[in-house]
mmCIF file of C-alpha atoms (C1' of nucleotides) in Angstrom:
data_model
loop_
_atom_site.group_PDB
_atom_site.id
_atom_site.type_symbol
_atom_site.label_atom_id
_atom_site.label_comp_id
_atom_site.label_asym_id
_atom_site.label_seq_id
_atom_site.Cartn_x
_atom_site.Cartn_y
_atom_site.Cartn_z
ATOM 1 C CA MET A 25 0.035 0.008 -0.002
ATOM 2 C CA ILE A 26 1.110 3.565 -0.596
ATOM 3 C CA LEU A 27 4.708 3.000 -1.374
ATOM 4 C CA SER A 28 6.522 0.762 -3.799
ATOM 5 C CA ARG A 29 9.217 -1.692 -2.560
ATOM 6 C CA THR A 30 11.784 0.491 -4.152
ATOM 7 C CA SER A 31 10.661 3.521 -2.195
ATOM 8 C CA GLN A 32 10.612 1.596 1.049
ATOM 9 C CA TYR A 33 14.179 0.392 0.588
ATOM 10 C CA ALA A 34 15.374 3.867 -0.399
ATOM 11 C CA VAL A 35 13.908 5.548 2.741
ATOM 12 C CA GLN A 36 15.247 2.734 4.978
ATOM 13 C CA ALA A 37 18.747 3.021 3.455
ATOM 14 C CA LEU A 38 18.828 6.859 3.758
ATOM 15 C CA ILE A 39 17.685 6.675 7.389
ATOM 16 C CA TYR A 40 20.383 4.194 8.117
ATOM 17 C CA MET A 41 22.970 6.403 6.374
ATOM 18 C CA ALA A 42 21.827 9.388 8.475
ATOM 19 C CA THR A 43 22.699 7.453 11.583
ATOM 20 C CA GLN A 44 26.314 6.849 10.482
ATOM 21 C CA PRO A 45 29.132 9.398 10.808
ATOM 22 C CA ASN A 46 28.865 11.609 7.774
ATOM 23 C CA ALA A 47 32.590 11.796 7.051
ATOM 24 C CA THR A 48 33.298 8.199 5.827
ATOM 25 C CA PRO A 49 31.347 6.733 2.958
ATOM 26 C CA VAL A 50 28.961 3.966 3.718
ATOM 27 C CA LEU A 51 29.128 0.686 1.734
ATOM 28 C CA ASN A 52 26.180 -0.530 -0.187
ATOM 29 C CA LYS A 53 27.029 -3.995 1.069
ATOM 30 C CA ASP A 54 26.792 -2.903 4.737
ATOM 31 C CA ILE A 55 23.510 -1.094 4.302
ATOM 32 C CA ALA A 56 22.076 -4.128 2.648
ATOM 33 C CA SER A 57 23.137 -6.549 5.335
ATOM 34 C CA GLN A 58 21.992 -4.197 8.154
ATOM 35 C CA LEU A 59 18.539 -3.910 6.531
ATOM 36 C CA GLY A 60 18.273 -7.377 5.264
ATOM 37 C CA VAL A 61 17.558 -6.408 1.688
ATOM 38 C CA PRO A 62 19.047 -7.705 -1.594
ATOM 39 C CA ALA A 63 22.308 -5.815 -2.097
ATOM 40 C CA PRO A 64 22.355 -5.586 -5.920
ATOM 41 C CA TYR A 65 18.822 -4.232 -5.949
ATOM 42 C CA LEU A 66 19.692 -1.762 -3.235
ATOM 43 C CA ALA A 67 22.780 -0.728 -5.285
ATOM 44 C CA LYS A 68 20.529 0.163 -8.175
ATOM 45 C CA ILE A 69 18.336 2.340 -5.996
ATOM 46 C CA LEU A 70 21.278 4.090 -4.421
ATOM 47 C CA GLN A 71 22.731 4.794 -7.910
ATOM 48 C CA SER A 72 19.462 6.409 -8.977
ATOM 49 C CA LEU A 73 19.489 8.446 -5.741
ATOM 50 C CA ALA A 74 23.035 9.565 -6.631
ATOM 51 C CA LYS A 75 21.846 10.599 -10.078
ATOM 52 C CA GLY A 76 19.048 12.532 -8.399
ATOM 53 C CA ASN A 77 21.626 14.464 -6.423
ATOM 54 C CA LEU A 78 20.636 13.075 -3.081
ATOM 55 C CA LEU A 79 23.863 11.076 -2.549
ATOM 56 C CA PHE A 80 27.536 11.256 -3.415
ATOM 57 C CA SER A 81 29.131 8.110 -4.762
ATOM 58 C CA PHE A 82 32.771 7.338 -4.595
ATOM 59 C CA ARG A 83 34.374 4.487 -6.614
ATOM 60 C CA GLY A 84 37.333 2.369 -5.716
ATOM 61 C CA ARG A 85 38.875 1.526 -2.374
ATOM 62 C CA LEU A 86 37.501 3.587 0.470
ATOM 63 C CA GLY A 87 34.578 4.369 -1.796
ATOM 64 C CA GLY A 88 30.941 4.204 -0.836
ATOM 65 C CA PHE A 89 27.885 6.379 -0.614
ATOM 66 C CA CYS A 90 27.426 9.636 1.338
ATOM 67 C CA LEU A 91 24.457 11.897 1.902
ATOM 68 C CA ARG A 92 24.848 15.025 -0.209
ATOM 69 C CA GLU A 93 23.368 17.194 2.591
ATOM 70 C CA SER A 94 22.972 16.726 6.284
ATOM 71 C CA GLY A 95 20.003 14.706 7.425
ATOM 72 C CA ASP A 96 18.043 17.784 8.624
ATOM 73 C CA LYS A 97 17.944 19.103 5.049
ATOM 74 C CA ILE A 98 16.476 16.017 3.475
ATOM 75 C CA ASN A 99 12.817 15.128 3.895
ATOM 76 C CA LEU A 100 10.826 12.160 2.823
ATOM 77 C CA MET A 101 9.078 13.988 -0.045
ATOM 78 C CA GLN A 102 12.383 14.681 -1.793
ATOM 79 C CA ILE A 103 13.227 11.012 -1.670
ATOM 80 C CA LEU A 104 9.838 9.830 -2.894
ATOM 81 C CA LEU A 105 9.755 12.312 -5.777
ATOM 82 C CA LEU A 106 12.870 10.449 -7.022
ATOM 83 C CA THR A 107 11.653 6.884 -6.425
ATOM 84 C CA GLU A 108 7.944 7.215 -7.235
ATOM 85 C CA GLY A 109 8.267 9.953 -9.863
ATOM 86 C CA PRO A 110 6.666 13.397 -10.028
ATOM 87 C CA VAL A 111 3.117 11.912 -10.540
ATOM 88 C CA PHE A 112 3.258 11.046 -6.885
ATOM 89 C CA THR A 113 2.002 14.443 -5.811
ATOM 90 C CA GLN A 114 -0.709 14.937 -8.368
ATOM 91 C CA SER A 115 -2.399 11.665 -8.760
ATOM 92 C CA CYS A 116 -6.176 11.086 -8.428
ATOM 93 C CA LEU A 117 -7.487 8.356 -6.095
ATOM 94 C CA LEU A 118 -9.578 6.775 -8.926
ATOM 95 C CA GLY A 119 -6.682 7.011 -11.385
ATOM 96 C CA LEU A 120 -8.189 9.630 -13.673
ATOM 97 C CA LYS A 121 -5.595 11.302 -15.892
ATOM 98 C CA VAL A 122 -7.142 14.710 -15.303
ATOM 99 C CA CYS A 123 -8.685 15.429 -11.936
ATOM 100 C CA SER A 124 -8.483 18.999 -10.856
ATOM 101 C CA ASP A 125 -10.730 21.350 -8.955
ATOM 102 C CA GLU A 126 -12.458 22.253 -12.209
ATOM 103 C CA THR A 127 -12.840 18.768 -13.601
ATOM 104 C CA ALA A 128 -13.022 16.545 -10.495
ATOM 105 C CA CYS A 129 -13.786 12.899 -9.741
ATOM 106 C CA PRO A 130 -16.494 12.348 -7.105
ATOM 107 C CA LEU A 131 -13.854 11.698 -4.491
ATOM 108 C CA HIS A 132 -11.667 14.727 -5.292
ATOM 109 C CA PHE A 133 -12.790 17.142 -2.622
ATOM 110 C CA ARG A 134 -12.996 14.486 0.032
ATOM 111 C CA TRP A 135 -9.544 13.276 -0.858
ATOM 112 C CA ILE A 136 -7.778 16.652 -0.922
ATOM 113 C CA PRO A 137 -7.622 17.225 2.894
ATOM 114 C CA VAL A 138 -6.440 13.653 3.474
ATOM 115 C CA LYS A 139 -3.838 13.919 0.765
ATOM 116 C CA LYS A 140 -2.637 17.210 2.318
ATOM 117 C CA LYS A 141 -2.054 15.351 5.637
ATOM 118 C CA ILE A 142 0.100 12.829 3.790
ATOM 119 C CA MET A 143 2.059 15.459 1.941
ATOM 120 C CA ASP A 144 2.558 17.455 5.098
ATOM 121 C CA LEU A 145 3.864 14.430 6.911
ATOM 122 C CA LEU A 146 6.320 13.624 4.135
ATOM 123 C CA GLN A 147 7.465 17.304 3.909
ATOM 124 C CA ASP A 148 7.829 17.666 7.656
ATOM 125 C CA THR A 149 9.691 14.364 8.351
ATOM 126 C CA THR A 150 13.397 14.768 7.849
ATOM 127 C CA LEU A 151 16.076 12.065 7.842
ATOM 128 C CA GLU A 152 17.516 13.597 10.965
ATOM 129 C CA LYS A 153 14.388 13.166 12.967
ATOM 130 C CA LEU A 154 14.114 9.532 11.852
ATOM 131 C CA ALA A 155 17.781 8.841 12.444
ATOM 132 C CA LYS A 156 17.480 10.177 15.976
ATOM 133 C CA ALA A 157 14.483 7.931 16.610
ATOM 134 C CA VAL A 158 16.456 4.929 15.470
ATOM 135 C CA GLU A 159 19.544 5.925 17.487
ATOM 136 C CA SER A 160 17.411 6.158 20.657
ATOM 137 C CA GLY A 161 16.940 2.384 20.320
ATOM 138 C CA LYS A 162 13.192 2.634 20.636
ATOM 139 C CA TYR A 163 12.505 2.056 16.928
ATOM 140 C CA ARG A 164 13.508 -0.605 14.410
ATOM 141 C CA LEU A 165 14.543 0.038 10.776
ATOM 142 C CA ALA A 166 14.305 -3.595 9.579
ATOM 143 C CA ASP A 167 12.495 -6.821 10.392
ATOM 144 C CA VAL A 168 15.588 -8.574 11.500
ATOM 145 C CA PRO A 169 17.601 -6.225 13.724
ATOM 146 C CA GLY A 170 21.063 -5.543 12.468
ATOM 147 C CA GLN A 171 22.745 -6.592 15.702
ATOM 148 C CA LEU A 172 21.781 -10.121 14.992
ATOM 149 C CA PHE A 173 23.839 -10.051 11.861
ATOM 150 C CA ASP A 174 26.832 -8.681 13.701
ATOM 151 C CA GLN A 175 26.784 -11.453 16.220
ATOM 152 C CA LEU A 176 26.729 -14.086 13.498
ATOM 153 C CA ARG A 177 29.862 -12.751 11.783
ATOM 154 C CA PRO A 178 33.215 -14.229 12.795
ATOM 155 C CA MET B 19 -0.105 5.727 -5.772
ATOM 156 C CA ILE B 20 -2.232 4.349 -3.054
ATOM 157 C CA LEU B 21 -4.547 2.153 -5.032
ATOM 158 C CA SER B 22 -3.932 -0.561 -7.610
ATOM 159 C CA ARG B 23 -5.550 -0.267 -11.055
ATOM 160 C CA THR B 24 -7.832 -3.173 -10.065
ATOM 161 C CA SER B 25 -9.120 -1.232 -7.069
ATOM 162 C CA GLN B 26 -9.594 1.913 -9.092
ATOM 163 C CA TYR B 27 -11.710 0.073 -11.729
ATOM 164 C CA ALA B 28 -13.685 -1.671 -9.007
ATOM 165 C CA VAL B 29 -14.626 1.557 -7.254
ATOM 166 C CA GLN B 30 -15.463 3.241 -10.554
ATOM 167 C CA ALA B 31 -17.647 0.462 -11.693
ATOM 168 C CA LEU B 32 -19.542 0.231 -8.401
ATOM 169 C CA ILE B 33 -20.125 3.968 -8.381
ATOM 170 C CA TYR B 34 -21.539 3.696 -11.892
ATOM 171 C CA MET B 35 -23.749 0.800 -10.832
ATOM 172 C CA ALA B 36 -25.095 2.800 -7.978
ATOM 173 C CA THR B 37 -26.196 5.565 -10.373
ATOM 174 C CA GLN B 38 -28.287 3.027 -12.293
ATOM 175 C CA PRO B 39 -31.757 1.819 -11.412
ATOM 176 C CA ASN B 40 -31.256 -1.025 -8.964
ATOM 177 C CA ALA B 41 -33.963 -3.283 -10.425
ATOM 178 C CA THR B 42 -32.380 -4.222 -13.788
ATOM 179 C CA PRO B 43 -28.996 -5.846 -13.956
ATOM 180 C CA VAL B 44 -26.116 -3.825 -15.463
ATOM 181 C CA LEU B 45 -24.008 -5.286 -18.151
ATOM 182 C CA ASN B 46 -20.259 -5.588 -17.822
ATOM 183 C CA LYS B 47 -19.982 -4.541 -21.447
ATOM 184 C CA ASP B 48 -21.915 -1.311 -20.739
ATOM 185 C CA ILE B 49 -19.920 -0.395 -17.603
ATOM 186 C CA ALA B 50 -16.623 -0.965 -19.475
ATOM 187 C CA SER B 51 -17.654 1.245 -22.387
ATOM 188 C CA GLN B 52 -19.017 3.988 -20.085
ATOM 189 C CA LEU B 53 -15.784 4.047 -18.045
ATOM 190 C CA GLY B 54 -13.454 3.436 -20.932
ATOM 191 C CA VAL B 55 -11.741 0.424 -19.291
ATOM 192 C CA PRO B 56 -10.893 -2.935 -20.858
ATOM 193 C CA ALA B 57 -14.032 -5.171 -20.650
ATOM 194 C CA PRO B 58 -12.332 -8.570 -20.058
ATOM 195 C CA TYR B 59 -10.352 -7.268 -17.134
ATOM 196 C CA LEU B 60 -13.376 -5.453 -15.654
ATOM 197 C CA ALA B 61 -15.357 -8.739 -15.967
ATOM 198 C CA LYS B 62 -12.817 -10.522 -13.813
ATOM 199 C CA ILE B 63 -12.973 -7.837 -11.211
ATOM 200 C CA LEU B 64 -16.740 -7.905 -11.124
ATOM 201 C CA GLN B 65 -16.664 -11.691 -10.753
ATOM 202 C CA SER B 66 -14.411 -11.469 -7.751
ATOM 203 C CA LEU B 67 -16.682 -8.763 -6.257
ATOM 204 C CA ALA B 68 -19.546 -11.156 -6.742
ATOM 205 C CA LYS B 69 -17.627 -13.912 -4.933
ATOM 206 C CA GLY B 70 -16.916 -11.424 -2.221
ATOM 207 C CA ASN B 71 -20.729 -10.959 -1.818
ATOM 208 C CA LEU B 72 -20.802 -7.373 -2.864
ATOM 209 C CA LEU B 73 -22.597 -8.100 -6.149
ATOM 210 C CA PHE B 74 -25.239 -10.486 -7.499
ATOM 211 C CA SER B 75 -24.528 -11.880 -10.959
ATOM 212 C CA PHE B 76 -27.066 -13.215 -13.369
ATOM 213 C CA ARG B 77 -26.360 -15.260 -16.408
ATOM 214 C CA GLY B 78 -28.113 -15.513 -19.686
ATOM 215 C CA ARG B 79 -30.408 -13.113 -21.444
ATOM 216 C CA LEU B 80 -31.403 -10.185 -19.240
ATOM 217 C CA GLY B 81 -28.502 -11.064 -17.095
ATOM 218 C CA GLY B 82 -25.807 -8.808 -15.600
ATOM 219 C CA PHE B 83 -24.615 -7.607 -12.298
ATOM 220 C CA CYS B 84 -26.516 -5.927 -9.411
ATOM 221 C CA LEU B 85 -25.437 -4.370 -6.115
ATOM 222 C CA ARG B 86 -26.136 -6.836 -3.375
ATOM 223 C CA GLU B 87 -27.190 -3.967 -1.033
ATOM 224 C CA SER B 88 -28.235 -0.460 -1.707
ATOM 225 C CA GLY B 89 -25.500 2.107 -2.176
ATOM 226 C CA ASP B 90 -25.854 3.646 1.267
ATOM 227 C CA LYS B 91 -24.836 0.365 2.895
ATOM 228 C CA ILE B 92 -21.591 -0.076 0.901
ATOM 229 C CA ASN B 93 -18.504 2.059 1.707
ATOM 230 C CA LEU B 94 -15.120 2.199 0.038
ATOM 231 C CA MET B 95 -13.377 0.247 2.760
ATOM 232 C CA GLN B 96 -15.505 -2.849 2.041
ATOM 233 C CA ILE B 97 -14.601 -2.664 -1.649
ATOM 234 C CA LEU B 98 -10.842 -2.181 -1.051
ATOM 235 C CA LEU B 99 -10.673 -4.981 1.470
ATOM 236 C CA LEU B 100 -11.732 -7.292 -1.348
ATOM 237 C CA THR B 101 -9.501 -5.831 -4.037
ATOM 238 C CA GLU B 102 -6.366 -4.970 -2.017
ATOM 239 C CA GLY B 103 -6.632 -7.727 0.519
ATOM 240 C CA PRO B 104 -6.857 -7.605 4.324
ATOM 241 C CA VAL B 105 -3.184 -6.355 4.606
ATOM 242 C CA PHE B 106 -4.496 -3.062 3.300
ATOM 243 C CA THR B 107 -5.519 -1.908 6.789
ATOM 244 C CA GLN B 108 -2.457 -3.019 8.756
ATOM 245 C CA SER B 109 0.601 -2.241 6.589
ATOM 246 C CA CYS B 110 3.699 -0.292 7.627
ATOM 247 C CA LEU B 111 4.807 2.664 5.528
ATOM 248 C CA LEU B 112 8.309 1.180 5.391
ATOM 249 C CA GLY B 113 7.010 -2.239 4.583
ATOM 250 C CA LEU B 114 8.142 -3.932 7.747
ATOM 251 C CA LYS B 115 6.383 -7.196 8.393
ATOM 252 C CA VAL B 116 5.889 -6.404 12.073
ATOM 253 C CA CYS B 117 5.362 -2.820 13.062
ATOM 254 C CA SER B 118 3.093 -2.334 16.020
ATOM 255 C CA ASP B 119 3.092 0.097 18.942
ATOM 256 C CA GLU B 120 5.497 -2.182 20.802
ATOM 257 C CA THR B 121 7.898 -2.840 17.977
ATOM 258 C CA ALA B 122 7.657 0.162 15.752
ATOM 259 C CA CYS B 123 9.417 1.638 12.766
ATOM 260 C CA PRO B 124 10.732 5.239 13.224
ATOM 261 C CA LEU B 125 7.668 6.479 11.244
ATOM 262 C CA HIS B 126 5.016 4.429 13.060
ATOM 263 C CA PHE B 127 3.696 7.079 15.403
ATOM 264 C CA ARG B 128 3.746 9.844 12.840
ATOM 265 C CA TRP B 129 1.991 7.658 10.375
ATOM 266 C CA ILE B 130 -0.815 6.461 12.655
ATOM 267 C CA PRO B 131 -2.884 9.667 12.699
ATOM 268 C CA VAL B 132 -2.574 10.138 8.911
ATOM 269 C CA LYS B 133 -3.481 6.593 8.245
ATOM 270 C CA LYS B 134 -6.536 7.031 10.524
ATOM 271 C CA LYS B 135 -7.637 9.924 8.313
ATOM 272 C CA ILE B 136 -7.433 7.692 5.216
ATOM 273 C CA MET B 137 -9.309 4.927 6.925
ATOM 274 C CA ASP B 138 -12.003 7.281 8.147
ATOM 275 C CA LEU B 139 -12.441 8.608 4.684
ATOM 276 C CA LEU B 140 -12.843 5.184 3.221
ATOM 277 C CA GLN B 141 -15.277 4.043 5.991
ATOM 278 C CA ASP B 142 -17.380 7.178 5.717
ATOM 279 C CA THR B 143 -17.595 7.399 1.948
ATOM 280 C CA THR B 144 -20.601 5.335 0.657
ATOM 281 C CA LEU B 145 -21.462 4.479 -2.905
ATOM 282 C CA GLU B 146 -24.622 6.493 -2.484
ATOM 283 C CA LYS B 147 -22.765 9.691 -1.714
ATOM 284 C CA LEU B 148 -20.542 9.197 -4.689
ATOM 285 C CA ALA B 149 -23.325 8.198 -7.014
ATOM 286 C CA LYS B 150 -25.255 11.326 -6.031
ATOM 287 C CA ALA B 151 -22.222 13.470 -6.718
ATOM 288 C CA VAL B 152 -21.910 11.938 -10.195
ATOM 289 C CA GLU B 153 -25.608 12.340 -10.851
ATOM 290 C CA SER B 154 -25.448 15.992 -9.962
ATOM 291 C CA GLY B 155 -23.288 16.364 -13.112
ATOM 292 C CA LYS B 156 -20.553 18.182 -11.355
ATOM 293 C CA TYR B 157 -18.159 15.265 -11.142
ATOM 294 C CA ARG B 158 -16.730 12.860 -13.670
ATOM 295 C CA LEU B 159 -16.299 9.149 -13.299
ATOM 296 C CA ALA B 160 -13.951 8.529 -16.232
ATOM 297 C CA ASP B 161 -11.445 10.454 -18.336
ATOM 298 C CA VAL B 162 -13.648 10.297 -21.377
ATOM 299 C CA PRO B 163 -17.212 11.194 -20.414
ATOM 300 C CA GLY B 164 -19.747 8.448 -21.181
ATOM 301 C CA GLN B 165 -22.046 10.808 -23.014
ATOM 302 C CA LEU B 166 -19.534 10.954 -25.775
ATOM 303 C CA PHE B 167 -19.845 7.247 -26.339
ATOM 304 C CA ASP B 168 -23.636 7.441 -26.511
ATOM 305 C CA GLN B 169 -23.507 10.018 -29.188
ATOM 306 C CA LEU B 170 -21.271 7.953 -31.286
ATOM 307 C CA ARG B 171 -23.539 4.894 -31.268
ATOM 308 C CA PRO B 172 -26.040 4.446 -34.070
ATOM 309 C "C1'" DA C 16 50.155 -4.803 -10.283
ATOM 310 C "C1'" DC C 17 46.634 -5.846 -7.055
ATOM 311 C "C1'" DA C 18 42.663 -5.622 -4.401
ATOM 312 C "C1'" DA C 19 38.554 -3.360 -3.182
ATOM 313 C "C1'" DT C 20 34.885 -0.753 -4.783
ATOM 314 C "C1'" DA C 21 31.255 1.484 -7.601
ATOM 315 C "C1'" DT C 22 28.915 1.175 -12.066
ATOM 316 C "C1'" DA C 23 26.796 -0.855 -15.986
ATOM 317 C "C1'" DA C 24 24.446 -4.255 -18.327
ATOM 318 C "C1'" DA C 25 21.987 -8.074 -18.845
ATOM 319 C "C1'" DA C 26 19.452 -12.133 -17.441
ATOM 320 C "C1'" DC C 27 15.845 -13.855 -14.729
ATOM 321 C "C1'" DA C 28 11.554 -14.161 -12.068
ATOM 322 C "C1'" DA C 29 7.260 -12.473 -10.325
ATOM 323 C "C1'" DT C 30 3.379 -9.787 -10.620
ATOM 324 C "C1'" DC C 31 -0.024 -6.909 -12.829
ATOM 325 C "C1'" DT C 32 -2.800 -5.720 -16.627
ATOM 326 C "C1'" DT C 33 -5.036 -6.939 -20.654
ATOM 327 C "C1'" DG C 34 -6.921 -9.936 -24.279
ATOM 328 C "C1'" DT C 35 -8.762 -14.394 -26.378
ATOM 329 C "C1'" DC C 36 -11.333 -18.301 -26.348
ATOM 330 C "C1'" DT C 37 -14.496 -21.914 -24.785
ATOM 331 C "C1'" DG C 38 -18.223 -23.276 -22.053
ATOM 332 C "C1'" DA C 39 -22.332 -22.949 -19.156
ATOM 333 C "C1'" DA C 40 -26.605 -20.792 -17.859
ATOM 334 C "C1'" DT C 41 -30.789 -18.216 -18.818
ATOM 335 C "C1'" DA C 42 -34.550 -15.938 -21.157
ATOM 336 C "C1'" DT C 43 -37.003 -15.186 -25.352
ATOM 337 C "C1'" DC C 44 -39.068 -16.481 -29.634
ATOM 338 C "C1'" DC C 45 -40.927 -19.809 -32.689
ATOM 339 C "C1'" DG D 3 -40.269 -27.926 -26.031
ATOM 340 C "C1'" DG D 4 -36.325 -26.646 -28.920
ATOM 341 C "C1'" DA D 5 -33.524 -23.174 -31.132
ATOM 342 C "C1'" DT D 6 -31.217 -19.117 -30.485
ATOM 343 C "C1'" DA D 7 -29.279 -15.073 -28.689
ATOM 344 C "C1'" DT D 8 -27.389 -13.111 -24.791
ATOM 345 C "C1'" DT D 9 -24.632 -13.063 -20.822
ATOM 346 C "C1'" DC D 10 -21.553 -14.544 -17.056
ATOM 347 C "C1'" DA D 11 -17.642 -17.962 -15.865
ATOM 348 C "C1'" DG D 12 -13.289 -19.794 -16.188
ATOM 349 C "C1'" DA D 13 -8.952 -21.232 -18.327
ATOM 350 C "C1'" DC D 14 -5.223 -19.636 -20.803
ATOM 351 C "C1'" DA D 15 -1.764 -16.681 -22.416
ATOM 352 C "C1'" DA D 16 0.462 -12.277 -24.183
ATOM 353 C "C1'" DG D 17 2.477 -8.055 -22.844
ATOM 354 C "C1'" DA D 18 4.183 -4.727 -19.652
ATOM 355 C "C1'" DT D 19 6.004 -3.535 -15.435
ATOM 356 C "C1'" DT D 20 8.550 -4.291 -11.454
ATOM 357 C "C1'" DG D 21 11.579 -6.614 -8.495
ATOM 358 C "C1'" DT D 22 15.739 -9.704 -8.148
ATOM 359 C "C1'" DT D 23 19.928 -11.889 -9.258
ATOM 360 C "C1'" DT D 24 24.069 -12.482 -11.869
ATOM 361 C "C1'" DT D 25 27.910 -11.062 -14.480
ATOM 362 C "C1'" DA D 26 31.039 -8.047 -16.350
ATOM 363 C "C1'" DT D 27 33.535 -3.411 -16.517
ATOM 364 C "C1'" DA D 28 35.777 0.618 -14.847
ATOM 365 C "C1'" DT D 29 37.890 3.224 -11.240
ATOM 366 C "C1'" DT D 30 40.579 4.168 -7.232
ATOM 367 C "C1'" DG D 31 43.968 3.543 -3.328
ATOM 368 C "C1'" DT D 32 47.867 0.801 -1.687
#
DNA sequence: ACAATATAAAACAATCTTGTCTGAATATCC
DNA sequence: GGATATTCAGACAAGATTGTTTTATATTGT
């Protein structure tokens, strides 16, 4: 519902990156194992976020991905505009191609205030807020906590 | 966003049916041409709605589909539970399998009030309200208005 | 040169949307 | 009552989209 798998992974990965020290690049591999998502798929997503100017990417040894800006300057809307496309903000609940105040579907005016709530949430929620929540230890970013993976490694 | 194509077609079709006289069955063919959606695909959707006890279906001459109850007794949530599945009401924004108050993702408590707004809208919006809106002539149910089709027919 | 890393490309699988075809049920007409 | 037309029902598959995996290539630091 609501978000595609791609968007979900993108948001999770960026939150995780926001919890890491900003100086050193984060490896795709590490993010993937911490979140428990397929690494090559995540790589593709991170690449597209780099193309969308949300991330820096560095090749070679000591390479990896870095947030282009600090977490307090990146909100969820910016991310989802990249992963869901621009249609994300303007779509009609019934899927009509044109559905504006002038030429509206019967749900249009009921949907507008609800949609505004969603958009406000996405605009207002920054990576920094979410990263702090995760760092507090009260919230989980993945189904299988990352600590479990760390314990299993030699 | 939000709804699958299947759900969108289902809602559109049911609204259309609610605008028609309840006594005579409505033909899948007619609904499809009025809405401008593929008839075979819509037929499948209507069949599953019949299995879900939202519609009656009648075979043979003078057959078609009828609403099982009057439009004021059917809300959008009932429809979407059939087309999107029960997960629809309980999913996490980040896609975590378990995300409850006890074991929450960092977005959980921000998402809850917004989600409630969505659910309230779906619960509160009945087919009758939507049908009346369409009948008033101020709202459109499809991208290409049905009247256009009627004029083109011999 | 070598090893570690991102990047690109391609192959694969699953799901969603749409279309085709055959069959079964029902009402109407003769 | 039988023939026929109409309509839903269900199986099957093509096409598109999305998600996933695999493989190869290019770049960088040591």
